XYZ file of C-alpha atoms in Angstrom:
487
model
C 166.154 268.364 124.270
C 169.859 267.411 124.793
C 171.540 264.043 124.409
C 174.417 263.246 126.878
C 175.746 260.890 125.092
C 175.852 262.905 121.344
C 179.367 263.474 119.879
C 178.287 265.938 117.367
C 175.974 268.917 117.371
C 174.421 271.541 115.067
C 176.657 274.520 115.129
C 174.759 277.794 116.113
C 176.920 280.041 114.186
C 176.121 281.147 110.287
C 177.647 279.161 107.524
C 180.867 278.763 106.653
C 180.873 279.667 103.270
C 179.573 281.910 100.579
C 176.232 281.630 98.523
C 177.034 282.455 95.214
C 174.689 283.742 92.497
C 174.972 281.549 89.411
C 173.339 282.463 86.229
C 173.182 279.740 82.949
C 172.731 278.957 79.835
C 172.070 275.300 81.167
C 169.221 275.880 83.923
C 170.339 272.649 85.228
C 172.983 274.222 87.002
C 171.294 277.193 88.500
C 169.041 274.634 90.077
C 171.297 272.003 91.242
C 173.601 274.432 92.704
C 170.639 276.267 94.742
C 169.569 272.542 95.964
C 172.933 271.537 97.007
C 173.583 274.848 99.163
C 170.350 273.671 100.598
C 171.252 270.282 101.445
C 175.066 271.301 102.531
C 173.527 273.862 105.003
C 171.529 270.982 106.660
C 174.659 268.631 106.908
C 176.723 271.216 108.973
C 178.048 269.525 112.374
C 180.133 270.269 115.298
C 182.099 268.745 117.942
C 180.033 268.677 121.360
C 182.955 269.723 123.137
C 184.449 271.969 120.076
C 181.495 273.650 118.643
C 183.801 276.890 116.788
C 185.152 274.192 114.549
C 182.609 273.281 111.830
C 182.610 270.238 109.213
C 180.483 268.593 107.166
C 178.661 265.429 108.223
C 179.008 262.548 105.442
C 175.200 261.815 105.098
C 171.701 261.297 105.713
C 170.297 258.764 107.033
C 173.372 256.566 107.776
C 176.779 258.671 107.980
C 175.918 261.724 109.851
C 178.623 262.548 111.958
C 182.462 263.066 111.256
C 184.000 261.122 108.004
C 187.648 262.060 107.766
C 188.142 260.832 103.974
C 183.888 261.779 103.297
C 184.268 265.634 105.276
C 187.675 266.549 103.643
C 186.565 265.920 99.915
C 183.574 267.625 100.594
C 185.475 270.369 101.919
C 188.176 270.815 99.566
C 185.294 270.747 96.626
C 183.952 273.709 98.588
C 187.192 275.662 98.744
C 186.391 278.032 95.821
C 183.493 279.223 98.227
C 185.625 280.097 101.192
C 188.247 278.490 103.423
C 186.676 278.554 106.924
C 184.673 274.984 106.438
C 188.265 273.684 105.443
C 189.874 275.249 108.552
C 186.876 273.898 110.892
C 187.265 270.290 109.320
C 191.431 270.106 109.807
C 191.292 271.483 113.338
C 188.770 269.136 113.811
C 190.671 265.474 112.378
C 194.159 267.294 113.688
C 192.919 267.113 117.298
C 192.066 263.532 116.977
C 194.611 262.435 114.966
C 196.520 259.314 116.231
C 199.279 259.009 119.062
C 199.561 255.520 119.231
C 199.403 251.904 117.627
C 196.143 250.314 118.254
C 195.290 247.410 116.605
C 191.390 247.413 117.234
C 190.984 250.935 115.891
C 193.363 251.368 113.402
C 195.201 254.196 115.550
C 198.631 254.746 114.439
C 200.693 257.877 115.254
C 200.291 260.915 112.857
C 196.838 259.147 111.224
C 193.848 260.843 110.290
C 190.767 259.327 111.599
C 188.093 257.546 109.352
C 184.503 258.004 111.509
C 183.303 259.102 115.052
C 180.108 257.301 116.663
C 178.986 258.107 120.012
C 179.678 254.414 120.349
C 180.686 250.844 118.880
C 179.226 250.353 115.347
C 178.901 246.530 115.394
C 177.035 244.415 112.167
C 177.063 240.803 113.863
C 176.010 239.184 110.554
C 179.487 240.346 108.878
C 181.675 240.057 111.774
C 182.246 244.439 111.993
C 182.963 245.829 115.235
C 184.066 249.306 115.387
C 184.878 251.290 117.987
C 183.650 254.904 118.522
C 186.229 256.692 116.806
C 187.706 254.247 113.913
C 191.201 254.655 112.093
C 190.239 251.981 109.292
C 191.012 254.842 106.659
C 194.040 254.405 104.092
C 193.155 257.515 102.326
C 192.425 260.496 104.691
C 195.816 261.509 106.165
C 197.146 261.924 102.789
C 193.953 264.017 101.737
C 194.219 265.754 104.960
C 197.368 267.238 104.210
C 196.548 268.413 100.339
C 193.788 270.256 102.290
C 195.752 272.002 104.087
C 197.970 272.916 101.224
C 194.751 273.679 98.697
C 193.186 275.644 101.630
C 196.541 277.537 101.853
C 196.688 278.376 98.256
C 192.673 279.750 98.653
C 194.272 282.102 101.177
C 193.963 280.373 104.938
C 195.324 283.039 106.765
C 199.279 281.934 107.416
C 198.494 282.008 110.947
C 195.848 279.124 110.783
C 198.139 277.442 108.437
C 200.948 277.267 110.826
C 199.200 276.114 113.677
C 198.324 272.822 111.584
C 201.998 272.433 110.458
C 203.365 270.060 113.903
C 199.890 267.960 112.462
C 200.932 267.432 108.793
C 204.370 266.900 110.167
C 203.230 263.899 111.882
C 200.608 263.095 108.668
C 203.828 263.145 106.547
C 205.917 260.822 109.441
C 202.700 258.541 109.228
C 203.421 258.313 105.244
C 207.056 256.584 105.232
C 206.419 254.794 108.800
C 203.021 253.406 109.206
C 201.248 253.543 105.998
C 203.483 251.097 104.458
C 203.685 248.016 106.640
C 205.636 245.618 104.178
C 208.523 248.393 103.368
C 207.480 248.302 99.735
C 207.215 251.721 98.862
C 203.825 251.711 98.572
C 201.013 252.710 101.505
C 198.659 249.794 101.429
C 196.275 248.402 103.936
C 195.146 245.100 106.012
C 192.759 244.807 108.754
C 194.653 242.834 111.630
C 191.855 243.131 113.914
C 189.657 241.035 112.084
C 186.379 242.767 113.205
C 187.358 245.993 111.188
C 186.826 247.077 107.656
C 188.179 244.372 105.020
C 188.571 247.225 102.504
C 190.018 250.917 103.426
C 189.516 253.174 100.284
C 186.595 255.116 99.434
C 185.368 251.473 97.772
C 185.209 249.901 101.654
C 182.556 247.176 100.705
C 183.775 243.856 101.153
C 183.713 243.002 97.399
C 185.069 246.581 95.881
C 188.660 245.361 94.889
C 188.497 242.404 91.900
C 190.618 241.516 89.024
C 189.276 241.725 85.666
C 187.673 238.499 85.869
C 185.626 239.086 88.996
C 187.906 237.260 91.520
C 188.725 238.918 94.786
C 192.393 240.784 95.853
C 194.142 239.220 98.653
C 195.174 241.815 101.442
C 197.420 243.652 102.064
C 195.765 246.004 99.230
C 197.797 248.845 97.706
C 195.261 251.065 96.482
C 195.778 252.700 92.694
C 194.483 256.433 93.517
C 196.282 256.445 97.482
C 199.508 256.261 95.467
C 198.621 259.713 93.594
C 197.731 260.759 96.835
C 200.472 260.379 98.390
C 202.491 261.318 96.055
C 200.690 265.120 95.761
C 200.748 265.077 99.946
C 204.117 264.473 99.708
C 204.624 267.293 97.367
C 201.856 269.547 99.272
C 203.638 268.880 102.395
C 206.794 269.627 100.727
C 205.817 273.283 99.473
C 204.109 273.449 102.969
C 207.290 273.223 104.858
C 209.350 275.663 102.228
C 206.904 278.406 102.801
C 207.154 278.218 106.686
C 210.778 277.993 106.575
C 210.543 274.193 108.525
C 213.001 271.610 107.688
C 212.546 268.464 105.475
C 211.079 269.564 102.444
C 214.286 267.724 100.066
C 213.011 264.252 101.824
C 208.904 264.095 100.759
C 210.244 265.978 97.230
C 212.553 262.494 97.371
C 210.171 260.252 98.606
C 207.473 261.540 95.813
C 209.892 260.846 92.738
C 210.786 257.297 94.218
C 206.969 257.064 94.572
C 206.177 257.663 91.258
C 209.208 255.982 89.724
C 207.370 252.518 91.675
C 204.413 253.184 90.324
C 205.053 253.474 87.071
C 206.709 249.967 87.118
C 204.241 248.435 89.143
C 200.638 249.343 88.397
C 200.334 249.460 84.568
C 198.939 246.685 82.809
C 198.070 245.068 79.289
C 194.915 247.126 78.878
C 196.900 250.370 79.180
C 195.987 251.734 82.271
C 196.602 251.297 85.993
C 195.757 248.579 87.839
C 193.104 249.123 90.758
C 195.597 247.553 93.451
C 198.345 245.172 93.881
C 197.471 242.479 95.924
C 199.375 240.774 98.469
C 201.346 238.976 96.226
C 202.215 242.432 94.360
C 200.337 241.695 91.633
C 198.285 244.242 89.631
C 195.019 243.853 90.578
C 193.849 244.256 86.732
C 189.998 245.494 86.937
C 189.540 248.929 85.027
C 187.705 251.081 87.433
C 187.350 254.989 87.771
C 189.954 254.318 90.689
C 192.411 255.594 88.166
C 190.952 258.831 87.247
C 191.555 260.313 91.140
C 195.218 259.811 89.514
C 194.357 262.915 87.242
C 196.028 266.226 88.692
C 197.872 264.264 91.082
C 201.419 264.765 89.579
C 202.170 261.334 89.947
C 201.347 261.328 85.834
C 203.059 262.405 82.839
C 201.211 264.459 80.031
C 201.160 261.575 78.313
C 199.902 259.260 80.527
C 197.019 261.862 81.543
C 195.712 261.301 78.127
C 195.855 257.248 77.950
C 193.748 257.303 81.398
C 191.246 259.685 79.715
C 190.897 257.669 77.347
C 190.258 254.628 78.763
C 187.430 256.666 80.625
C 186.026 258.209 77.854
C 184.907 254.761 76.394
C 181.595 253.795 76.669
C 182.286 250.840 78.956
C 183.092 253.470 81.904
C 181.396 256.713 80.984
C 178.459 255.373 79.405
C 176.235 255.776 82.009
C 175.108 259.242 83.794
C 178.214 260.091 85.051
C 182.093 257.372 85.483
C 181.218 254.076 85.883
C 183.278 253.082 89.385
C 183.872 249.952 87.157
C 183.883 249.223 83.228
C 180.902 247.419 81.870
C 183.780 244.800 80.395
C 184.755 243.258 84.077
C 183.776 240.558 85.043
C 182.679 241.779 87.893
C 180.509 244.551 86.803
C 177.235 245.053 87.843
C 175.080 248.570 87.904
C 173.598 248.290 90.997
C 176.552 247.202 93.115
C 177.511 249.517 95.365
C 180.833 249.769 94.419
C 181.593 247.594 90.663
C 179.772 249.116 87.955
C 177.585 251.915 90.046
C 178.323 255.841 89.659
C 179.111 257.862 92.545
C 178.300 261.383 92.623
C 181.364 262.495 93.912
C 184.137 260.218 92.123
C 182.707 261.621 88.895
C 183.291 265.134 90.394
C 186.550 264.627 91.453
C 187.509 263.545 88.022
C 185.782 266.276 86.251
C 187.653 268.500 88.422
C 191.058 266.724 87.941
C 190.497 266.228 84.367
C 189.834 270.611 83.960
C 192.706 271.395 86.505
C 195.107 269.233 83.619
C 193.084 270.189 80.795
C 196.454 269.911 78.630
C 194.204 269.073 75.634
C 190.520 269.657 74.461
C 190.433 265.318 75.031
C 190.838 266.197 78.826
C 188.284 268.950 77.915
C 185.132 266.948 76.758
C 185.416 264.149 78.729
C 185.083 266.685 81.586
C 182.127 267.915 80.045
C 180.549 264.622 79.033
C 180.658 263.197 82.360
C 179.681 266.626 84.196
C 176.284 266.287 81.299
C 175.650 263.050 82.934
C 175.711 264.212 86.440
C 173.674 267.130 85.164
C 170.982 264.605 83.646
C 170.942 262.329 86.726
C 170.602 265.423 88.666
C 167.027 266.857 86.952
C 165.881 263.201 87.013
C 166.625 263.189 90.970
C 164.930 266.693 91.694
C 168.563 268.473 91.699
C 169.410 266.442 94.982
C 172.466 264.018 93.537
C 172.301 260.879 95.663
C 175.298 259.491 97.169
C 175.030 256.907 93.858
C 173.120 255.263 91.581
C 172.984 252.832 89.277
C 175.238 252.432 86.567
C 173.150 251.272 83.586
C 173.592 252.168 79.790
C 172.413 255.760 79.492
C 170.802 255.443 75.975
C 169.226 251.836 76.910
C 167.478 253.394 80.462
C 166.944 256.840 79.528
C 166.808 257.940 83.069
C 169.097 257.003 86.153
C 167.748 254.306 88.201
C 167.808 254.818 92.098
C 170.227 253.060 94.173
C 167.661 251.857 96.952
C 169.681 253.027 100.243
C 171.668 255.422 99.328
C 172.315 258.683 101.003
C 170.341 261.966 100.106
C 171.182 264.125 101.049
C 175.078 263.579 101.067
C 178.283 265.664 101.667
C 180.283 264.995 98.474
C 177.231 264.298 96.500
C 175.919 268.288 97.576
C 179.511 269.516 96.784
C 179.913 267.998 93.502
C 177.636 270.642 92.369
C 180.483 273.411 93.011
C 183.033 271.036 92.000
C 181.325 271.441 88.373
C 181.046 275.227 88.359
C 184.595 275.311 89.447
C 185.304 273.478 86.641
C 183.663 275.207 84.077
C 184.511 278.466 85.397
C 188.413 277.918 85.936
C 189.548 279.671 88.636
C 192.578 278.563 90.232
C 194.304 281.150 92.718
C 197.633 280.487 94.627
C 197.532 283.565 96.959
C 200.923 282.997 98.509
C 202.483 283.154 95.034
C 200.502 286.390 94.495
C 199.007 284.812 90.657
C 195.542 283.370 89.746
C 195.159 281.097 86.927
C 191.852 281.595 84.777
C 191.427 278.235 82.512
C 187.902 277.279 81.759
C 186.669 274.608 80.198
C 187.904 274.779 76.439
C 184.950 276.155 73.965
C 182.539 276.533 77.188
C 180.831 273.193 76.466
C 178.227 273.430 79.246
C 177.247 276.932 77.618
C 177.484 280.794 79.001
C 178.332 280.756 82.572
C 178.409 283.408 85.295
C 179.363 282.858 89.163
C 179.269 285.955 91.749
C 180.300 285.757 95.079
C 183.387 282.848 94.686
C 186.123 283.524 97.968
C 189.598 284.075 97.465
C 191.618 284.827 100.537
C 188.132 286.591 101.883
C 187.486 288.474 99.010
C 184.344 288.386 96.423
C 185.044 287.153 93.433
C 182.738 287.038 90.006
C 184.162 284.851 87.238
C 181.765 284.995 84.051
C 182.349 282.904 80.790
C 180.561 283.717 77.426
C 179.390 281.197 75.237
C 182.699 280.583 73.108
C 184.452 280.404 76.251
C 185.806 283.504 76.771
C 186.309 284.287 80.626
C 186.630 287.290 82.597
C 187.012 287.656 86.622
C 186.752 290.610 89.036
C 187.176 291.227 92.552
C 190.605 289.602 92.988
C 192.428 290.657 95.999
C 195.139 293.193 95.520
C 198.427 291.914 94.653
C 197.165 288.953 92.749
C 198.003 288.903 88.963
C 195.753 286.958 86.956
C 197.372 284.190 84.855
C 194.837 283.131 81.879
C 195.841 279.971 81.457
C-alpha cells in the first residue's frame, strides 16, 4: 500500500555500509554492536522522489524521517564502516539546502535544513507551528560541511566530493552572513517567527539553556559547542577548497583564528570551563553542561585547555551517572529526568568519547573516554543492548541500574551509532586517504580489554584493526599507498 502524500520511503537497495565482525574481551560490545546494526538497518530512509540517496531517519516512534543535525551525526559516527550512507545523507540536505530568507521556516541561503514532515508539525498547547520542511537548526550546516570533509578523508571518491563543493561553498557563505545576525563574531540563534523552536541546538527544549542557578538565557543564544563547530567547518572547508584547487581557503583559515581568539575571551568563566551560551546581553550563560565536551577535537582548543574541560567532566557531578551528564548535578537546574538538564544522551556521550580518543594527548583524555564509554556499556546490558535516545541521569552507585526515560526513542539513529562510535574509539583508526597516511592510536592501555574489528571501510577497502590486551594494535587490509602512522 502506497501513501501519496509520504516524503520518505524505505530504500529497496542493500545497506550502505559494512557489517563488521567484532570479537571481545567485554561481551558487552559484541552484543551491543550486533543490536545496533539491527536497529540502524531498520531506520534506513529515502527521499520519495530521490530514492538512490539513502540516510538515516532520527527515530522511532517520533522522528522518523530526515533530521539534518540527528542524520549527519549518525552518519559521520558510521564513517569508519563505509562512506556511501555519508554521501546519500549530503546529497540529500545539499538539494534542499536554502535559497532564500524565510522567516517562518528558518530558510536562509546556503542553510542546512533541520526536519522534513509530509506536512505542518503544529503543538497548539506551546504555540509550535512548523512547516513541512523546517530550517530552525543552528548546528547542521556547520556539521554538514565537516561531513563532507571527514567523509573525504574516509576516501569519498573525489568525484562525489566535488560535486558537493558549490554546496559547502554556500554552507561556508551561510557562516559569516546569516548565522550571525548581530555581527558579533559568533553564529547564534533567535526564533523571529514566534511559532518556531525557542531553542536551536541539539538541547531544543524550551528550558535546555540556564545559568548556573536555574534561570533561563535570553535569546539571541550563542551556543558553546556551534562555536567549535564552526570553527572545525571553517577549517574543513578550508582544506576542502585547497585540495580542489577553489579559491578562498586564506579567508575561513582567517575567520577560524578570529573565531577562536573570541571565544577564548568570551565563553570562559569562574568555574574554569566554558560557558553553555552567551545570552543576549553577551553574557556567559554559566551552567556546566556536557555542551562543552563537543568542544573536544574541534581545534578551537589548546592542549591545555583540552585537559581543564576533561576535567571538569570527569567529576562526579557530570560523569557520575551511566554515561555525561548533559548537565552537572551542582546546577541549579539539574534534574535526571529532564530531557535536557541533568539526563544522559546516548549520543552526546559518544561524541565525547570519540573527541576525547581522537585528542587523547594524555592517558586523562584516555580514561575518561573509557569511564564514560563503561557507562554507556552498563546502560546498554540493562536496556537489552538497544541504547535509548536517553535516560535518566541519576547517581550510578545510588540506582545501580539506569532508569528509563518514559518517551524516549528506541530505536534511535545516534543512539544505534554510538555503538561504532565506541569501537572506533577503542580501536583507533584514523585514515586521511588524500594524504596517503593512516593514524593507528587506540585507547591508551586498552581499558575496555582485547579488541578485534574485521570488515572496517577505508576508501572501499576491508580493513581488520585488532588490539591485545595491553593495548598493542595491529591493522591489515589498508589500501595501497597508505602508510600507517601509529600514533
Amino acid at each position: 500500500m502506497r501513501d501519496p502524500e509520504a516524503v520518505v520511503a524505505a530504500p529497496s537497495g542493500a545497506r550502505e555500509w559494512s557489517r563488521p565482525q567484532v570479537s571481545a574481551d567485554d561481551a558487552r560490545l559484541v552484543r551491543l554492536a550486533r543490536q545496533s546494526l539491527d536497529d540502524l538497518e531498520s531506520l534506513r530512509l529515502t527521499e520519495t522522489g530521490a530514492p538512490q540517496d539513502t540516510f538515516l531517519g532520527a527515530g522511532v516512534p517520533w522522528f522518523l524521517t530526515l533530521f539534518g543535525r540527528d542524520s549527519i551525526w549518525a552518519a559521520r559516527m558510521l564513517l569508519p564502516l563505509g562512506t556511501d550512507l555519508a554521501a546519500g545523507t549530503l546529497r540529500v540536505l545539499a538539494r534542499r539546502q536554502g535559497t532564500k530568507l524565510d522567516p517562518a521556516s528558518g530558510e536562509a541561503p546556503g542553510k542546512i535544513m533541520h526536519e522534513l514532515r509530509r506536512h505542518e508539525f503544529a503543538l497548539h498547547a506551546n504555540r509550535l507551528r512548523l512547516p513541512a520542511a523546517y530550517y530552525g537548526t543552528i548546528d547542521a550546516t556547520p556539521l554538514w560541511i565537516t561531513l563532507l570533509h571527514d567523509a573525504w578523508r574516509w576516501g569519498l571518491p573525489d568525484g562525489e566530493v566535488a560535486a558537493l563543493l558549490p554546496a559547502m561553498e554556500a554552507a561556508l557563505g551561510w557562516l559569516a552572513d546569516h548565522g550571525d545576525a548581530d555581527g558579533d563574531g559568533f553564529l547564534e540563534y533567535i526564533d523571529t517567527s514566534g511559532s518556531g523552536l525557542a531553542n536551536q541546538g541539539w538541547k531544543d527544549s524550551g528550558d535546555a539553556v540556564r545559568c548556573h542557578d536555574g534561570s533561563r538565557a535570553e535569546p539571541p543564544i550563542a551556543l558553546v559547542e556551534v562555536q567549535g563547530y564552526a570553527y572545525e567547518a571553517a577549517m574543513a572547508g578550508a582544506a576542502l577548497l585547497d585540495a580542489y584547487g577553489r579559491p578562498g581557503a586564506e579567508r575561513w583559515r582567517d575567520y577560524a583564528g578570529r573565531l577562536a581568539e573570541r571565544f577564548r575571551a568570551a565563553f570562559w568563566v569562574d568555574g574554569g570551563h566554558p560557558a553553555l551560551a552567551l545570552d543576549r546581553d553577551k553574557r556567559p550563560v554559566d551552567a556546566l553542561t556536557s555542551n562543552i565536551g563537543h568542544l573536544l577535537g574541534t581545534g578551537i582548543l589548546t592542549p591545555d585547555e583540552e585537559l581543564r574541560i576533561a576535567a571538569v567532566l570527569g567529576d562526579p557531578a557530570m560523569s557520575g551517572a551511566f554515561g555525561l551528564r548533559t548537565m552537572s548535578s551542582g546546577d541549579a537546574g539539574f534534574s535526571p529526568l529532564s530531557y535536557h538538564c541533568g539526563s544522559v544522551w546516548t549520543h552526546d556521550t559518544a561524541i565525547v568519547i570519540t573527541a576525547l580518543a581522537r585528542t587523547a594527548l594524555s592517558t586523562q583524555l584516555g580514561g575518561l573516554a573509557a569511564e564514560l564509554a563503561e557507562g554507556l556499556l552498563a546502560a546498554a546490558e540493562a536496556f537489552g543492548y538497544r541504547l535509548p535516545e536517553l535516560h535518566a541521569g541519576d547517581d550510578r552507585e545510588l540506582m545501580g541500574r539506569p532508569v528509563p526515560y518514559p518517551a524516549a526513542c528506541r530505536p534511535q539513529a545516534w543512539s544505534a551509532a554510538a555503538a561504532i562510535a565506541i569501537l572506533h574509539a577503542a580501536t583507533g583508526l584514523y585514515p586521511d586517504v588524500p594524504a596517503g597516511r593512516a593514524v593507528l592510536r587506540p585507547l591508551p592501555g586498552a581499558p575496555l580489554g582485547a579488541l578485534s574489528v574485521r570488515g572496517l571501510r577505508v576508501a572501499g577497502a576491508s580493513v581488520d584493526v585488532a588490539v591485545d590486551g595491553s593495548g598493542k594494535a595491529q591493522v591489515a587490509g589498508l589500501p595501497q599507498g597508505i602508510s600507517l602512522i601509529r600514533g
